[in-house]
Amino acid sequence: MTEKAAPAPLARTVLQQCLHARLQVAPPGPESEAEWVQIDRGMVIYVCFFKGATEDMLPKMVSALLNQRLCERASGGLASVLELRGSVLVVPQATLGGRAKGRAMQYHGNIGKDDGLRLYLRFVSLCQAQLQAAGGAAPSAAGGAGAEGAGAEVKHGTYGNRQVLKLDTNGPYTHLMEF
Amino acid sequence: MTEKAAPAPLARTVLQQCLHARLQVAPPGPESEAEWVQIDRGMVIYVCFFKGATEDMLPKMVSALLNQRLCERASGGLASVLELRGSVLVVPQATLGGRAKGRAMQYHGNIGKDDGLRLYLRFVSLCQAQLQAAGGAAPSAAGGAGAEGAGAEVKHGTYGNRQVLKLDTNGPYTHLMEF
């Protein structure tokens, strides 16, 4: 193949479209039920940062993810999640940094936990800011109908937790984007 | 980073663990309902082939995917889907070959449809053969309980169709593997 080999990425994302997605953000306790967040029509962003990733790269990365035409319109044709006025569910996913070594996966390239948490939280808040700037984001408790464009919002998982996820799609349109 | 840049891949897979996954294999018609396949505990393999991919590479690729320790055991620790005696759902996913060009995704690196279909069907049948050889695969109509190891089987989507997917996980453990 004639393509240039890409340099090793600093962040890896997998993107899937959803009609509805539900993510556990706190496991059930001895006297409490599990807590969940959910979105309707929109995009799930699984994200993993590698060693060397910095906050500087995040605004451009978030802008690319939210503006890239990865979603299918109900009418056909492709649109970005911002154009769709869809919601976004961010799922921290350290497993995405895995490299096969024999039959085991190794995660030596992944960023450390403290830096990873800091980048993750900044990534989420930039998603919220850009969705809001595009006129889509509502305050997180607002709910909103399932209709295209109504009450688009950003929800996200708890960094370091188990990401118990339920996903309902009309075709996930799985994409990989690295930064 | 000191890692060598990898050569351009010939196949890209994304792997997710599931408790249950359901995939539409025929859309509803004017006088028929949609047809679905489903698996319980196991692994969803989203697969995309690039130009230059050949049948020769498939046995090693399937062996790597089914033997790689990508799944979490109920007891903790990681296991391959074969060790778990889990089921496999193969989802053809051409979108995985996308490369960003401006705000649009381009799929110029993807293999042509005829070759892609041939490789896809061979990939599925190798998954079935390897699962069966490992003692897991049951004839496809056998059903089987949801318990770990009971009635492991391979189900797969229809190449070229919309992949309407419903996924229920206890943590998707999303991994990327390229070949």
XYZ file of C-alpha atoms in Angstrom:
358
model
C 0.000 0.000 0.000
C 1.278 3.465 -0.784
C -0.123 5.331 2.215
C 2.315 6.797 4.675
C 2.366 4.989 7.993
C 0.771 7.272 10.576
C 2.745 8.288 13.674
C 1.705 6.632 16.935
C -1.467 8.332 18.168
C -1.858 10.323 21.403
C -5.554 9.560 21.661
C -7.793 6.888 20.173
C -11.549 7.125 19.811
C -14.189 4.730 18.561
C -17.492 6.331 17.537
C -20.871 4.630 17.346
C -24.262 6.044 16.485
C -27.181 5.291 18.760
C -30.919 5.653 19.054
C -30.575 5.215 22.772
C -27.629 4.489 25.059
C -27.539 3.933 28.791
C -24.398 3.868 30.921
C -23.955 2.998 34.573
C -22.071 5.718 36.436
C -22.263 4.276 39.945
C -22.601 0.584 40.802
C -25.302 -0.589 43.164
C -24.322 -0.380 46.833
C -25.584 -2.399 49.781
C -28.402 0.100 50.283
C -28.513 1.991 46.995
C -29.459 1.229 43.419
C -27.065 1.676 40.517
C -27.022 5.133 38.907
C -27.286 5.541 35.162
C -27.046 8.298 32.561
C -28.631 8.022 29.155
C -28.981 9.735 25.819
C -31.369 9.269 22.936
C -30.356 9.855 19.316
C -26.702 10.713 19.073
C -23.169 9.409 19.271
C -21.199 7.317 21.730
C -17.540 8.356 21.989
C -15.227 5.724 23.502
C -11.991 7.501 24.347
C -8.502 6.485 25.445
C -5.445 8.709 25.933
C -1.863 7.614 25.429
C 1.311 8.777 27.119
C 2.251 12.182 25.780
C -1.326 13.431 25.330
C -1.845 17.017 26.508
C -4.699 19.433 27.114
C -3.541 21.526 24.149
C -4.730 18.912 21.688
C -8.233 18.616 23.132
C -10.086 21.556 21.546
C -9.131 20.480 18.021
C -9.861 16.848 18.820
C -13.314 17.601 20.221
C -14.090 19.883 17.297
C -13.098 17.158 14.829
C -15.226 14.535 16.581
C -18.325 16.699 16.828
C -18.057 18.112 13.305
C -17.014 14.986 11.425
C -19.841 13.570 9.314
C -20.138 10.176 10.997
C -23.914 9.972 11.481
C -26.615 8.972 9.057
C -29.521 11.369 8.697
C -33.044 9.980 8.881
C -33.432 11.346 5.345
C -30.232 9.611 4.153
C -26.857 11.251 3.696
C -24.342 11.895 6.408
C -24.210 14.573 9.065
C -22.105 15.456 12.069
C -23.594 14.994 15.515
C -23.749 18.801 15.799
C -25.633 19.079 12.501
C -28.017 16.379 13.724
C -28.338 18.171 17.034
C -27.808 14.779 18.565
C -26.563 13.999 22.057
C -23.160 12.670 23.036
C -22.259 9.936 25.508
C -18.576 9.874 26.439
C -17.254 6.515 27.668
C -13.718 6.308 29.089
C -12.252 3.144 27.601
C -8.681 2.344 28.564
C -8.940 -1.035 26.820
C -8.716 0.850 23.496
C -5.039 1.395 24.238
C -4.308 -2.331 24.262
C -1.612 -3.928 22.125
C -1.399 -7.652 21.620
C 1.649 -9.326 23.113
C 1.182 -13.017 22.621
C -2.342 -13.828 23.765
C -2.435 -11.071 26.380
C -3.213 -7.415 25.812
C -0.773 -4.879 27.224
C -1.613 -1.306 28.064
C 1.858 0.140 28.513
C 1.172 3.026 26.110
C -1.804 4.282 28.111
C -1.471 7.531 29.988
C -1.248 7.417 33.800
C -4.457 7.562 35.810
C -4.151 11.102 37.193
C -3.285 12.657 33.848
C -5.888 10.504 32.155
C -8.605 11.682 34.527
C -7.637 15.321 34.036
C -7.687 14.990 30.227
C -10.928 13.032 30.332
C -12.748 15.652 32.408
C -11.455 18.438 30.178
C -12.516 16.463 27.102
C -16.054 16.101 28.490
C -16.331 19.787 29.375
C -15.146 20.791 25.901
C -17.797 18.514 24.382
C -20.385 20.243 26.557
C -19.110 23.698 25.599
C -19.067 22.962 21.878
C -22.513 21.362 21.905
C -23.842 24.344 23.840
C -22.163 26.824 21.486
C -23.828 25.028 18.576
C -27.175 25.631 20.264
C -27.778 22.021 21.154
C -26.795 21.493 24.745
C -29.359 21.770 27.474
C -28.520 21.733 31.194
C -27.922 18.125 32.081
C -31.124 17.538 34.039
C -33.383 18.935 31.331
C -34.302 15.593 29.801
C -35.822 16.418 26.446
C -37.769 14.450 23.891
C -36.255 11.819 21.627
C -36.913 13.834 18.476
C -33.970 14.838 16.326
C -32.561 18.054 17.719
C -34.605 18.302 20.890
C -32.597 18.650 24.082
C -29.211 17.512 22.824
C -26.862 16.994 25.743
C -23.560 15.493 26.809
C -23.500 12.615 29.296
C -20.427 10.741 30.410
C -19.122 7.786 32.343
C -17.101 7.780 35.548
C -13.395 7.490 34.820
C -11.884 4.282 36.180
C -15.253 2.566 36.740
C -16.685 -0.435 34.987
C -18.593 0.957 31.978
C -21.807 -1.043 32.030
C -23.391 -0.015 28.731
C -26.618 -0.776 26.915
C -26.744 0.392 23.336
C -29.634 0.502 20.907
C -28.757 1.444 17.335
C -30.200 1.752 13.895
C -26.735 0.768 12.634
C -23.708 1.684 14.774
C -21.666 3.085 11.873
C -18.550 2.286 13.914
C -15.648 4.616 13.101
C -12.116 4.875 14.411
C -10.484 8.276 14.778
C -7.013 8.807 16.185
C -5.328 12.050 17.166
C 7.003 7.944 21.517
C 9.592 5.369 20.609
C 7.304 2.756 19.065
C 7.704 1.955 15.411
C 4.856 3.186 13.256
C 2.823 0.190 12.128
C 2.355 -0.511 8.401
C -1.110 0.219 6.972
C -3.423 -2.632 7.997
C -5.218 -5.049 5.660
C -8.061 -5.633 8.097
C -9.395 -3.696 11.064
C -11.502 -5.134 13.857
C -13.181 -3.620 16.885
C -14.084 -6.072 19.647
C -16.733 -5.604 22.306
C -17.858 -7.950 25.045
C -21.575 -8.528 25.507
C -24.060 -10.166 27.807
C -26.514 -10.184 24.949
C -26.423 -8.821 21.403
C -29.097 -8.809 18.744
C -28.522 -7.970 15.085
C -31.024 -7.520 12.281
C -30.153 -9.687 9.280
C -33.160 -8.893 7.091
C -35.190 -5.685 7.239
C -38.963 -5.820 7.551
C -40.768 -6.215 4.226
C -44.287 -5.195 3.257
C -45.597 -8.542 4.480
C -42.783 -9.863 6.638
C -41.201 -8.974 9.933
C -37.527 -8.182 10.326
C -35.250 -11.156 10.957
C -32.721 -11.102 13.763
C -29.870 -13.218 15.088
C -28.661 -13.034 18.659
C -26.039 -14.272 21.049
C -25.784 -14.230 24.810
C -22.471 -13.965 26.648
C -19.648 -13.467 24.183
C -17.911 -11.089 21.832
C -19.021 -8.823 19.014
C -16.464 -8.597 16.192
C -16.884 -5.578 13.907
C -14.753 -6.264 10.844
C -13.587 -4.289 7.813
C -11.189 -5.401 5.073
C -8.880 -3.098 3.164
C -7.573 -3.341 -0.389
C -4.910 -6.005 -0.540
C -6.510 -8.312 2.058
C -6.439 -11.985 1.042
C -7.883 -15.284 2.218
C -4.397 -16.421 3.260
C -4.383 -14.054 6.203
C -7.732 -15.168 7.604
C -6.867 -18.321 9.607
C -4.210 -16.495 11.610
C -6.460 -13.467 12.054
C -9.396 -15.540 13.305
C -7.119 -17.513 15.611
C -5.729 -14.295 17.084
C -9.201 -12.821 17.638
C -10.646 -15.915 19.275
C -7.585 -16.653 21.425
C -6.676 -13.131 22.504
C -7.551 -12.462 26.141
C -10.041 -9.634 25.611
C -12.895 -10.778 27.869
C -13.346 -10.407 31.579
C -14.166 -13.571 33.495
C -17.070 -13.486 35.938
C -14.459 -14.395 38.563
C -12.132 -11.544 37.495
C -9.077 -11.884 35.274
C -9.069 -12.011 31.522
C -9.886 -14.829 29.162
C -10.273 -15.360 25.444
C -13.740 -15.906 24.043
C -12.752 -19.549 23.419
C -11.625 -19.983 27.030
C -14.904 -18.437 28.156
C -16.780 -20.692 25.747
C -18.636 -17.556 24.762
C -20.460 -16.911 21.515
C -19.367 -14.639 18.683
C -21.400 -12.140 16.676
C -19.660 -10.971 13.497
C -20.778 -7.581 12.183
C -19.519 -6.391 8.774
C -18.619 -2.742 9.293
C -17.223 -0.923 6.270
C -17.338 2.371 8.177
C -14.304 1.155 10.155
C -12.225 1.800 7.037
C -13.038 5.504 7.048
C -10.358 8.180 6.951
C -11.145 11.803 7.697
C -10.748 14.176 4.770
C -11.948 17.529 5.980
C -15.294 16.935 7.652
C -16.201 13.970 5.459
C -15.102 10.392 5.883
C -13.639 8.645 2.840
C -13.542 4.903 2.330
C -11.095 4.675 -0.568
C -8.923 2.125 1.234
C -11.789 -0.358 1.653
C -11.772 -3.530 -0.380
C -14.263 -3.869 -3.260
C -17.664 -5.368 -2.524
C -17.217 -8.753 -4.220
C -13.854 -9.431 -2.633
C -15.118 -8.072 0.664
C -18.105 -10.420 0.642
C -15.906 -13.421 -0.162
C -13.452 -12.599 2.636
C -16.284 -11.875 5.045
C -17.999 -15.245 4.432
C -14.690 -17.076 4.754
C -13.958 -15.164 7.969
C -17.316 -16.216 9.431
C -16.864 -19.855 8.466
C -13.386 -19.908 10.017
C -14.840 -18.471 13.234
C -17.414 -21.269 13.200
C -14.761 -23.915 12.532
C -12.448 -22.685 15.284
C -15.250 -22.371 17.832
C -16.413 -25.857 16.956
C -12.885 -27.271 17.149
C -12.601 -25.753 20.617
C -15.706 -27.677 21.601
C -17.943 -24.638 21.869
C -19.940 -24.314 18.699
C -23.355 -25.855 18.466
C -25.374 -26.077 15.236
C -26.775 -22.625 14.680
C -30.392 -23.394 15.587
C -29.502 -25.063 18.868
C -30.226 -22.077 21.067
C -28.670 -22.852 24.421
C -28.842 -21.321 27.848
C -27.192 -18.071 28.837
C -24.784 -19.733 31.229
C -21.052 -19.379 30.613
C -20.025 -22.064 28.174
C -23.414 -23.455 27.255
C -24.184 -23.542 23.547
C -21.536 -21.165 22.283
C -22.179 -20.307 18.640
C -21.257 -17.929 15.837
C -23.881 -15.596 14.427
C -23.280 -12.955 11.785
C -24.757 -10.038 9.934
C -25.615 -9.796 6.251
C -22.810 -8.176 4.279
C -23.837 -4.875 2.725
C -26.985 -4.512 4.852
C -27.751 -1.951 7.506
C -26.463 -3.466 10.762
C -29.260 -2.685 13.203
C -27.684 -3.710 16.498
C -28.790 -3.856 20.119
C -26.043 -4.469 22.609
C -26.235 -5.211 26.304
C -22.915 -5.288 28.151
C -21.401 -5.582 31.554
C -18.625 -3.328 30.235
C -17.820 -3.453 26.502
C -14.039 -3.689 27.009
C -13.655 -2.170 23.538
C -10.436 -3.249 21.824
C -8.949 -2.472 18.434
C -7.000 -5.142 16.570
C -5.523 -4.655 13.131
C -3.987 -7.261 10.830
